[in-house]
Tab-separated table of C-alpha atoms and ligand atoms in Angstrom:
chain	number	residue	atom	x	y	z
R	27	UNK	CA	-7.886	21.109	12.962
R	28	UNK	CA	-8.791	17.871	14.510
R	29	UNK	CA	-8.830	15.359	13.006
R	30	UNK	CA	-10.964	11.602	13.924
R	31	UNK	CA	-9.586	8.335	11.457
R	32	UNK	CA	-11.176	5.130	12.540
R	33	UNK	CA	-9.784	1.921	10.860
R	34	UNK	CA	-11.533	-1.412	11.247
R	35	UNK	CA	-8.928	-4.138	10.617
R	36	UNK	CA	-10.732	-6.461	8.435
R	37	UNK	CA	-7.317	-8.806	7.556
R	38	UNK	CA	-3.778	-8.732	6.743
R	39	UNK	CA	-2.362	-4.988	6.392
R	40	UNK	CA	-3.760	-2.992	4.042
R	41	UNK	CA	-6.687	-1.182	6.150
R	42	UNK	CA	-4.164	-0.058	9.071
R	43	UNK	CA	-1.444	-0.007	6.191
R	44	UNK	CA	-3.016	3.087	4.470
R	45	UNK	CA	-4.775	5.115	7.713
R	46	UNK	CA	-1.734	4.690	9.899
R	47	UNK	CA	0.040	6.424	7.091
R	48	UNK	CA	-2.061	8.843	5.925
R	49	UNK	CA	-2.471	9.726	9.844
R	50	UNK	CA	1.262	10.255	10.453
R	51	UNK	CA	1.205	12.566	6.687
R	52	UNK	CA	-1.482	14.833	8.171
R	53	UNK	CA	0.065	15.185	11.192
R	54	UNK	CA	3.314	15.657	10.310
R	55	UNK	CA	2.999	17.878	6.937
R	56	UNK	CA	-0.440	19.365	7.499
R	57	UNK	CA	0.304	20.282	11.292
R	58	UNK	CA	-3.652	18.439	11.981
R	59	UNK	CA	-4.174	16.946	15.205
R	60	UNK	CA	-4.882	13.106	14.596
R	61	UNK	CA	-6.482	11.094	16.904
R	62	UNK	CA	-6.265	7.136	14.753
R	63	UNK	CA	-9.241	4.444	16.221
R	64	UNK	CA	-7.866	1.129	15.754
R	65	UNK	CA	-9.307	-1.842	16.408
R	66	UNK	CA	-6.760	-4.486	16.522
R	67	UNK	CA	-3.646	-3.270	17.786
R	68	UNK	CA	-1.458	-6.680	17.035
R	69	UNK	CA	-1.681	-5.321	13.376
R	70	UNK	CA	-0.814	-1.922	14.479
R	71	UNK	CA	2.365	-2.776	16.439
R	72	UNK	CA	3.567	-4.797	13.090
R	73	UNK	CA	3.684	-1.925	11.073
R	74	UNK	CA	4.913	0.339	14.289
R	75	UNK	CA	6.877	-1.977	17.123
R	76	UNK	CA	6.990	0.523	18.957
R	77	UNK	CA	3.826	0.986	19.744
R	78	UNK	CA	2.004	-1.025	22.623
R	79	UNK	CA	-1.380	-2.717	23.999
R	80	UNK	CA	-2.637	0.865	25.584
R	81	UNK	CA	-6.373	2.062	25.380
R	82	UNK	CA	-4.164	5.436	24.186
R	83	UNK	CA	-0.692	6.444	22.812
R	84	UNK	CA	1.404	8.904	21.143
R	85	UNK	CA	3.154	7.664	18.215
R	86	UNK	CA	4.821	9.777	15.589
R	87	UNK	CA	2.965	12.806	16.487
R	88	UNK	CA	-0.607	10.685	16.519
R	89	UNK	CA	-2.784	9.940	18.944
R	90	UNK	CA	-2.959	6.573	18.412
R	91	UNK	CA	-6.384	5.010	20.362
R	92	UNK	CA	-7.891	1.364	20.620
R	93	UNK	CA	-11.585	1.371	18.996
R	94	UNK	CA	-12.853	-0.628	21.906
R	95	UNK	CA	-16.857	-1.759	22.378
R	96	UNK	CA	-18.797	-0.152	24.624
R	97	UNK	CA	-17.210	2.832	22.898
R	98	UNK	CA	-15.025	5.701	25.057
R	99	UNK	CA	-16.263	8.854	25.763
R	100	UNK	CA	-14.399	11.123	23.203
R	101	UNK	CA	-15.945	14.539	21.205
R	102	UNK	CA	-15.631	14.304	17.068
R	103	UNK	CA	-12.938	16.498	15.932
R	104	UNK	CA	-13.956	18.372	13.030
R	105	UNK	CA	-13.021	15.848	10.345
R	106	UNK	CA	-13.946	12.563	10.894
R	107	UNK	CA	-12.698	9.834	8.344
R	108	UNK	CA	-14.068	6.284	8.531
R	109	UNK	CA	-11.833	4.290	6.240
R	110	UNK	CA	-12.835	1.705	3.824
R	111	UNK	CA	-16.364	2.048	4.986
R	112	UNK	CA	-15.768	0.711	8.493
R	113	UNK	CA	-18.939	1.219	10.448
R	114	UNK	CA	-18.228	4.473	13.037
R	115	UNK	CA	-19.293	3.527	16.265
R	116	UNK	CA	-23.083	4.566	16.902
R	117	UNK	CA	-22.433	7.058	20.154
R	118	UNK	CA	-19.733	8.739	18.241
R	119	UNK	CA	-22.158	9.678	15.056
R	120	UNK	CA	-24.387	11.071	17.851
R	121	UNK	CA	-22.231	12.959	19.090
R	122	UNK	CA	-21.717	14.310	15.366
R	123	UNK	CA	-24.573	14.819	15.101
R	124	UNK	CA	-25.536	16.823	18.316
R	125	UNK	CA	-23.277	19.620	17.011
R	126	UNK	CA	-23.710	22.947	16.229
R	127	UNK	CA	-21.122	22.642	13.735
R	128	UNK	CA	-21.052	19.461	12.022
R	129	UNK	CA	-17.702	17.547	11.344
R	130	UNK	CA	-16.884	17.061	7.751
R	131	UNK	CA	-17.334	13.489	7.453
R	132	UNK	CA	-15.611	11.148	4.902
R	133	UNK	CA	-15.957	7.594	4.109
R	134	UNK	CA	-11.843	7.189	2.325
R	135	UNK	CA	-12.509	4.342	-0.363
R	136	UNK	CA	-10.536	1.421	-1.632
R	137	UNK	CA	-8.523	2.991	-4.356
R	138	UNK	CA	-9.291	1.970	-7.988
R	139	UNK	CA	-7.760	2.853	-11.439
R	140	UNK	CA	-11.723	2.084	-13.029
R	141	UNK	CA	-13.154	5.120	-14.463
R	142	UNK	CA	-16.459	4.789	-12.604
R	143	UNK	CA	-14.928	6.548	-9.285
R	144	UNK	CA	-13.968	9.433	-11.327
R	145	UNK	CA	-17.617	10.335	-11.110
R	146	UNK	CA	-18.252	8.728	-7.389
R	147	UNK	CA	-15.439	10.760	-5.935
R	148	UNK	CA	-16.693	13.353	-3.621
R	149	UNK	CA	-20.160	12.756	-3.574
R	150	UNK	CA	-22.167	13.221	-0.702
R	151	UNK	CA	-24.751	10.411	1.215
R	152	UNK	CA	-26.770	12.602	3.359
R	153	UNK	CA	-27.688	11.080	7.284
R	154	UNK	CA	-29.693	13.647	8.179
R	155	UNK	CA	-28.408	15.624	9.947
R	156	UNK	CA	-25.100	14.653	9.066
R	157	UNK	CA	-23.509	14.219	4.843
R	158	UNK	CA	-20.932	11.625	4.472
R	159	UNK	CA	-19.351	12.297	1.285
R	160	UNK	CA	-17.193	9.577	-0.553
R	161	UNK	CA	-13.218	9.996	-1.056
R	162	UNK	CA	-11.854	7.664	-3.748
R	163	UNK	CA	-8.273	6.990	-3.908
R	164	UNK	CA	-6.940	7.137	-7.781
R	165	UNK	CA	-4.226	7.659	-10.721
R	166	UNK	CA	-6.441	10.436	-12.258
R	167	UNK	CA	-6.321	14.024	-11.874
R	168	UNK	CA	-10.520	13.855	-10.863
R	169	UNK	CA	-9.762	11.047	-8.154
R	170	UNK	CA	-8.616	11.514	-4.425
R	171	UNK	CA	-5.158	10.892	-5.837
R	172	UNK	CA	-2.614	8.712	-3.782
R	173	UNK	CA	-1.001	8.676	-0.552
R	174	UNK	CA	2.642	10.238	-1.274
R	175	UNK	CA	5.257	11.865	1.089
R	176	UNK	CA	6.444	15.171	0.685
R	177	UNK	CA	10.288	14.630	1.180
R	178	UNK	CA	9.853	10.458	-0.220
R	179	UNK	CA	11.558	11.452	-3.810
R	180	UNK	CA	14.256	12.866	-2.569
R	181	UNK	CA	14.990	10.285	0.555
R	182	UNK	CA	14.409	7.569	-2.271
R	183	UNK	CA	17.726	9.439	-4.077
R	184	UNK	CA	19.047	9.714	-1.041
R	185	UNK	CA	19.448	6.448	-0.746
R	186	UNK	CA	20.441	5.359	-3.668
R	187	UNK	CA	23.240	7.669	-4.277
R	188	UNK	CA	24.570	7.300	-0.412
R	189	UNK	CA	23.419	4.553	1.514
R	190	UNK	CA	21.727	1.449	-0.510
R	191	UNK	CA	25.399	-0.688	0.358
R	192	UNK	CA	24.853	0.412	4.130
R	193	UNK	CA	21.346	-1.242	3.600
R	194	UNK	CA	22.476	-4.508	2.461
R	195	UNK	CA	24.819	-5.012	5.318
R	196	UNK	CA	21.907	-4.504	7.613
R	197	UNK	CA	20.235	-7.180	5.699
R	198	UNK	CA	23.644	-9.653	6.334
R	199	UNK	CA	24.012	-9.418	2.924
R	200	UNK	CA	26.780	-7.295	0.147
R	201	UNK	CA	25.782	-5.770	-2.522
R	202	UNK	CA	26.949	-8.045	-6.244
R	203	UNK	CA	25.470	-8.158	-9.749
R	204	UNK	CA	22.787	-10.362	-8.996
R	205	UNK	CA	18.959	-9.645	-10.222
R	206	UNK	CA	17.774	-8.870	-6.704
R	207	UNK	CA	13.664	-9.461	-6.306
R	208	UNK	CA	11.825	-8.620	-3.767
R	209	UNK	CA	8.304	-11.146	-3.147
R	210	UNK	CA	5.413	-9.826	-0.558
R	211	UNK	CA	3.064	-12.194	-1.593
R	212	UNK	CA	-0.478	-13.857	-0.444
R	213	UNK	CA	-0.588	-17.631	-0.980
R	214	UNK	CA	0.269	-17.769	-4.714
R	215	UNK	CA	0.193	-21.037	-6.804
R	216	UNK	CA	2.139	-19.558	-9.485
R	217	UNK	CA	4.943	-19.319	-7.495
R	218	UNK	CA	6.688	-22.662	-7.792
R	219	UNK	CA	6.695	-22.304	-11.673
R	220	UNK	CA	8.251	-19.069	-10.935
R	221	UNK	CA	10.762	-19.627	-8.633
R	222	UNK	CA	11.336	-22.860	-11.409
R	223	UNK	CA	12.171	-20.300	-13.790
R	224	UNK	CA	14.382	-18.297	-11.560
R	225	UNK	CA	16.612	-21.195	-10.525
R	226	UNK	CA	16.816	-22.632	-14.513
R	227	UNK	CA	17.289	-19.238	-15.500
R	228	UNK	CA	20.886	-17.564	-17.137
R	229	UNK	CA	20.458	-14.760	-14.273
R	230	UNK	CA	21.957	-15.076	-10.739
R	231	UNK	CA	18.728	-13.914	-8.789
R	232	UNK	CA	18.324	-13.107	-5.042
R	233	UNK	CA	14.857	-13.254	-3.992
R	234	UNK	CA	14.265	-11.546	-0.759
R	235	UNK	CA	11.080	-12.669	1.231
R	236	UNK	CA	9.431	-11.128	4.035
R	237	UNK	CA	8.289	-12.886	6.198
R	238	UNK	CA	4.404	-13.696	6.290
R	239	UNK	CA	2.115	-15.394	3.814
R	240	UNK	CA	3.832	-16.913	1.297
R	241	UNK	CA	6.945	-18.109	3.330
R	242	UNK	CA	5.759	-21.311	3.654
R	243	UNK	CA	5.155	-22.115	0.329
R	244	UNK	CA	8.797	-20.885	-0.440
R	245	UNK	CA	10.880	-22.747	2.281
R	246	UNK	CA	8.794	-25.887	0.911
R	247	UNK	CA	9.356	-25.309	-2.511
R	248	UNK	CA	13.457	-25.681	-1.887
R	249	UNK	CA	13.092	-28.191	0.619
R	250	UNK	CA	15.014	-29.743	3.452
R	251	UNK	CA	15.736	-26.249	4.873
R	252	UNK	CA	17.880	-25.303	1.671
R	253	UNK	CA	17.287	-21.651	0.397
R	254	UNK	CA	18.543	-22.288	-3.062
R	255	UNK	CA	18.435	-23.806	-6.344
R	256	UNK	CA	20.561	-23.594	-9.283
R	257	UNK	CA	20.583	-19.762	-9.967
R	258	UNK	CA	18.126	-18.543	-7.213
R	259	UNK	CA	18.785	-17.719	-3.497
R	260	UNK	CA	16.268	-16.805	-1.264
R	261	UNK	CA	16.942	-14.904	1.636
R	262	UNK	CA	13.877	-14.086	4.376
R	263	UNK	CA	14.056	-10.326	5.876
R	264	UNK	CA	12.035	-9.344	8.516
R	265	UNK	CA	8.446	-8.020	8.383
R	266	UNK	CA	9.859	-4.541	9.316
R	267	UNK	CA	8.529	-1.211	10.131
R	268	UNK	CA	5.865	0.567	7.963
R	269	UNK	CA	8.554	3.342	7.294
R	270	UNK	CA	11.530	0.888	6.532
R	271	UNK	CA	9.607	-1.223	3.712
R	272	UNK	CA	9.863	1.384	1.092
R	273	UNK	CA	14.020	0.628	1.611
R	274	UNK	CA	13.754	-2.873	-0.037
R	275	UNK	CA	11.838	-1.522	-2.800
R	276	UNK	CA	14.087	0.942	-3.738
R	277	UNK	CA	17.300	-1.459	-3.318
R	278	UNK	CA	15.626	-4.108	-5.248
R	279	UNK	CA	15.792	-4.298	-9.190
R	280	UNK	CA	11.719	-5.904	-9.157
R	281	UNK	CA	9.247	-5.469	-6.558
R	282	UNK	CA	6.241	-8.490	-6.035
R	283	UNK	CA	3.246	-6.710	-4.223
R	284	UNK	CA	-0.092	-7.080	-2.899
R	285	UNK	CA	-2.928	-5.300	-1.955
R	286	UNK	CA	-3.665	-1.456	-1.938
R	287	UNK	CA	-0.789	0.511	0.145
R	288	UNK	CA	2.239	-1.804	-0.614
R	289	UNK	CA	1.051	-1.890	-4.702
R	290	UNK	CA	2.045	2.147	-4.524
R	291	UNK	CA	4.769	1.964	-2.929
R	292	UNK	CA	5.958	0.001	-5.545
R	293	UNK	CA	4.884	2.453	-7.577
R	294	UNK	CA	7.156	5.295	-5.776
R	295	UNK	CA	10.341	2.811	-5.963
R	296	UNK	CA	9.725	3.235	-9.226
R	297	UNK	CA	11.061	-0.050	-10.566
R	298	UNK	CA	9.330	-2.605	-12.287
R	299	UNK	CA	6.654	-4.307	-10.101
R	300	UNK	CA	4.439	-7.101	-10.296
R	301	UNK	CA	1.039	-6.550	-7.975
R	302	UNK	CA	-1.243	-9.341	-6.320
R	303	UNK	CA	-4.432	-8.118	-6.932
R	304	UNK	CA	-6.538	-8.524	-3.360
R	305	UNK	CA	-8.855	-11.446	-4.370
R	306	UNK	CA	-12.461	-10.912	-4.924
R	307	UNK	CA	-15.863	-12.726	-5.515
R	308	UNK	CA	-16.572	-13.490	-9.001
R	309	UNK	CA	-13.759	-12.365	-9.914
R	310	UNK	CA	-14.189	-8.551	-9.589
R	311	UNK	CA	-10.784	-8.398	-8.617
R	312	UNK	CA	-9.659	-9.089	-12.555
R	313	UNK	CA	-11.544	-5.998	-13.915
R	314	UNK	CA	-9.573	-3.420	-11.077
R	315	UNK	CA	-6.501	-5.014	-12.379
R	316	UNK	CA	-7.058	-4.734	-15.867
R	317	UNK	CA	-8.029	-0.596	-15.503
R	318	UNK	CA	-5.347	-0.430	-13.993
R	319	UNK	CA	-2.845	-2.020	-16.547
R	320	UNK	CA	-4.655	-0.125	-19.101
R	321	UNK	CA	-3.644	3.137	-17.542
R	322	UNK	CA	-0.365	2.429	-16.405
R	323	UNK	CA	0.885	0.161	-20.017
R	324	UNK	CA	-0.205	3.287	-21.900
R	325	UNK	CA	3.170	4.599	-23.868
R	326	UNK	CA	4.888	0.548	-23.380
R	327	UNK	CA	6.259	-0.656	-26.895
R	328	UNK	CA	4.299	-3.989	-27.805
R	329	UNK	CA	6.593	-6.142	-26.554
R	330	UNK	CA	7.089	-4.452	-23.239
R	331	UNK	CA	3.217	-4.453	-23.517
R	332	UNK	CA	2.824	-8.022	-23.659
R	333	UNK	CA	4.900	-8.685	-21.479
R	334	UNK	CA	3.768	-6.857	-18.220
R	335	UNK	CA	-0.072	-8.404	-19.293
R	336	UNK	CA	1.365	-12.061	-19.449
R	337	UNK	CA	3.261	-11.690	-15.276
R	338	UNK	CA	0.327	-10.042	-13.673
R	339	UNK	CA	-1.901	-12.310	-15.173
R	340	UNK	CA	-0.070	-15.325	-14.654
R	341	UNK	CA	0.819	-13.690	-11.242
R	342	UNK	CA	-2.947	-13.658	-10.433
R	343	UNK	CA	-4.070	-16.556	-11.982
R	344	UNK	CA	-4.357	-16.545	-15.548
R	345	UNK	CA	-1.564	-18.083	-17.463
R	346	UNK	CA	1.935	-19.769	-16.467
R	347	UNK	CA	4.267	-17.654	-14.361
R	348	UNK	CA	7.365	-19.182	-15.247
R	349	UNK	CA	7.007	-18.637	-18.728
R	350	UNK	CA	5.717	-14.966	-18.447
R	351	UNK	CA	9.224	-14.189	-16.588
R	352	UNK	CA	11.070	-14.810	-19.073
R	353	UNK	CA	10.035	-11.944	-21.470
R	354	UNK	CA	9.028	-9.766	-18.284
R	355	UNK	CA	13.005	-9.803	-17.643
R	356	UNK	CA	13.817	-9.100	-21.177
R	357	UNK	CA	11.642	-5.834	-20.663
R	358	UNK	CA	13.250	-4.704	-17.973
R	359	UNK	CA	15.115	-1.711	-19.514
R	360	UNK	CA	11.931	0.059	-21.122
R	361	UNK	CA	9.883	-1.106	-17.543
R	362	UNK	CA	12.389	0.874	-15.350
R	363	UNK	CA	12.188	3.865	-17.685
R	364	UNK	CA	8.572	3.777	-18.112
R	365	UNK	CA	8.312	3.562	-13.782
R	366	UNK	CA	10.144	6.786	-13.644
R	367	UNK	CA	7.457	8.520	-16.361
R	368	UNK	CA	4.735	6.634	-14.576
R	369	UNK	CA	5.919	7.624	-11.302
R	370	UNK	CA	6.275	11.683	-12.432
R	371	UNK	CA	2.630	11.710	-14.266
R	372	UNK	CA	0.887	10.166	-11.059
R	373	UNK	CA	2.724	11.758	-8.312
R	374	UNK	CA	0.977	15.211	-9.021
R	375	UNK	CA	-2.219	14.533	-7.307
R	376	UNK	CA	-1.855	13.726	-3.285
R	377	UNK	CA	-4.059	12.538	-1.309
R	378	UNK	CA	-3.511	13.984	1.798
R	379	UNK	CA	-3.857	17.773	0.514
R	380	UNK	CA	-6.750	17.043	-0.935
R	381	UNK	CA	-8.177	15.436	2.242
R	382	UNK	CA	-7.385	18.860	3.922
R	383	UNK	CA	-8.733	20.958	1.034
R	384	UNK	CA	-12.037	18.848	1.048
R	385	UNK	CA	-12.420	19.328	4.733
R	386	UNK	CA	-11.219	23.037	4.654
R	387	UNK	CA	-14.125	23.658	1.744
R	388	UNK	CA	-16.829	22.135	3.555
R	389	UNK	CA	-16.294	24.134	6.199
Z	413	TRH	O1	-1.630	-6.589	3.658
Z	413	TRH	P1	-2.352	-6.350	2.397
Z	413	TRH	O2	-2.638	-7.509	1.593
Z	413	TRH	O3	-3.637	-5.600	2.739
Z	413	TRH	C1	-4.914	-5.485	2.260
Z	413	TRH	C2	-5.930	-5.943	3.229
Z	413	TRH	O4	-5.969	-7.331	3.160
Z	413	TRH	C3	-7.263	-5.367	2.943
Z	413	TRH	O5	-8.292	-6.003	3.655
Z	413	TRH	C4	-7.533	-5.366	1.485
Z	413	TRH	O6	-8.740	-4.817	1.238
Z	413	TRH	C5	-6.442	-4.584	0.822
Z	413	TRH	O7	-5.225	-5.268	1.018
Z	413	TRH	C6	-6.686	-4.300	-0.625
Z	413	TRH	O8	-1.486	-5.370	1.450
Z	413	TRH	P2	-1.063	-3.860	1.551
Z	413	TRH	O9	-2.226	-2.966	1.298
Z	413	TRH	O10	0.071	-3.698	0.679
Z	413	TRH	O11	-0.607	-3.651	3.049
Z	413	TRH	C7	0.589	-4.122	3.561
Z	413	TRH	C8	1.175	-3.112	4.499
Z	413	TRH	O12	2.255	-3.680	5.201
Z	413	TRH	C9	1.721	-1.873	3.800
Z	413	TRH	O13	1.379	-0.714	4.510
Z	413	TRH	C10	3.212	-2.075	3.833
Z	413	TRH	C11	3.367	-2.802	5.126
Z	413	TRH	N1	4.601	-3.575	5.312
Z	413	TRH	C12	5.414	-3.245	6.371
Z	413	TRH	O14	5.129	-2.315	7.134
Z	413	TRH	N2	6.557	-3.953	6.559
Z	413	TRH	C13	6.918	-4.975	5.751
Z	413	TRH	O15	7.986	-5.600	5.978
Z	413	TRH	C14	6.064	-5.288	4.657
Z	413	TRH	C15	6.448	-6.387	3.739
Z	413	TRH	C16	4.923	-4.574	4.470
């Protein structure tokens, strides 16, 4: 089957983050053919270097095209997924529609633990003479479900039983005792009160930074070029290869992410994990954040409880980071226990097969 994802690249990551890999999953696993529109291919190439500045390239077994204006000549494959409701390019939906038989057409949504999308999932907006129908992302069986890897649990184990030391070489760096933390972070003003916290803390912590957003704010916090402070190092790491982030999560003790595709990763690592919430107007943001604490501190003791609630709020703006951490890192026992459970209860519904069963069905 082939297969048409177009991905607008409205900022940072997240829009190319999610299509480039859910491209490469249905290509590789589900045998599709995947032709990937992007639009800004500087984003692309961050998340794959090797990929270049061509109007068309093949990249781990995708077709891998720039969405350029006045818009190629190119006939719809027989899905055709516009992600995060990018707007398809008008001579392509003519083309859809001029068919005898029409392409399954999908608009993939932002994913959302609210329980609204539960209902909005799968329905259909008819264009006459086309239907776009609506694919939400989510952590319940009625949802989309989430982007997951066949073979990722078991390369995850891999890895942890065989080559995490080989890892931290690569990184300049040997493995010790210390709390390590990884930070992918937007501009955060909690994080000074944090990183406060870390340094004045009991625990020897390594904070490992990639590089991007929040750098600045953390080479300025030390000062005069230093990259420590009392108990905290900070190292930088690169901004590496789509494939090669989910390494630092798993050989980190607590993940800091952000946005939609990095936030389950995190999730995968399964270690405890702090997520920056992608800021929205009026505060919108706040409510997909608290659905989706509600779901995922279901089954915490109280304390453990409390203490996730008090770092992602302070992380996104509501309370004092520094003195969240403190009982964060006391419930780090119960956390990493409760991200394997977590990990097992949402791992059973994947996005990707249900993407091809959708398609297949309407069909
Ligand atoms: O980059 P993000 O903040 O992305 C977004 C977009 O801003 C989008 O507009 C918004 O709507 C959405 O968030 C909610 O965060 P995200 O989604 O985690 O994407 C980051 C991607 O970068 C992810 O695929 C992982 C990848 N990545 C690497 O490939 N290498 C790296 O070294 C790191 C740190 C990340």
């Amino acid at each position: 089957m082939n297969w048409d994802i177009f991905c607008n690249v409205v900022d940072n990551y997240g829009d190319i983050g999610v299509s480039w890999r859910l491209s490469r999953q249905l290509a590789g696993e589900y045998g599709m053919n995947v032709r990937l529109w992007v639009d800004d291919l500087e984003s692309f190439i961050m998340l794959c270097p090797e990929g270049k500045k061509v109007d068309s390239q093949r990249l781990k077994g995708v077709e891998v095209r720039h969405w350029v204006s006045p818009f190629p000549e190119a006939s719809p494959g027989e899905a055709v997924v516009e992600s995060f409701g990018c707007q398809l390019p008008e001579p392509f939906v003519g083309k859809m529609a001029s068919m005898q038989k029409k392409p399954v057409w999908i608009n993939l949504e932002y994913l959302s633990a609210e329980d609204w999308i539960e209902e909005c999932h799968g329905m259909p907006s008819p264009r006459p003479p086309l239907v776009k129908h609506f694919f939400f992302p989510g952590f319940t069986p009625k949802t989309g479900g989430l982007i997951l890897e066949r073979d990722l649990f078991d390369r995850r184990r891999e890895f942890l039983k065989g080559w995490q030391a080989a890892y931290w070489q690569t990184l300049g760096m040997e493995t010790d005792d210390r709390l390590k933390i990884s930070l992918f972070s937007y501009e955060n003003p909690a994080l000074g009160s944090l990183m406060e916290s870390w340094a004045s803390g009991d625990e020897a912590v390594l904070c490992l930074v990639p590089e991007g957003r929040i750098s600045r704010a953390v080479r300025h916090f030390f000062g005069n070029g230093a990259s420590s402070k009392g108990n905290l190092e900070v190292g930088f790491v690169p901004f590496v290869e789509q494939e090669k982030y989910d390494l630092l999560l798993w050989a980190c003790d607590i993940n800091f992410v952000r946005g939609e595709d990095s936030f389950v990763r995190a999730q995968w690592a399964q270690k405890p994990f702090i997520w920056q919430i992608y800021p929205q107007e009026a505060e919108a943001h706040l409510k997909k954040l608290n659905a989706f604490l509600d779901r995922y501190c279901d089954g915490l003791a109280e304390p453990s409880l409390d203490a996730v609630r008090s770092m992602w709020g302070a992380w996104n703006g509501v309370g004092d980071a520094g003195q969240a951490w403190a009982s964060f890192s006391d419930a780090r026992a119960e956390l990493e226990a409760h991200a394997a459970t977590w990990a097992e209860e949402i791992s059973g519904n994947n996005l990707a097969s249900n993407l091809v069963d959708f398609v297949s069905g309407k069909r």
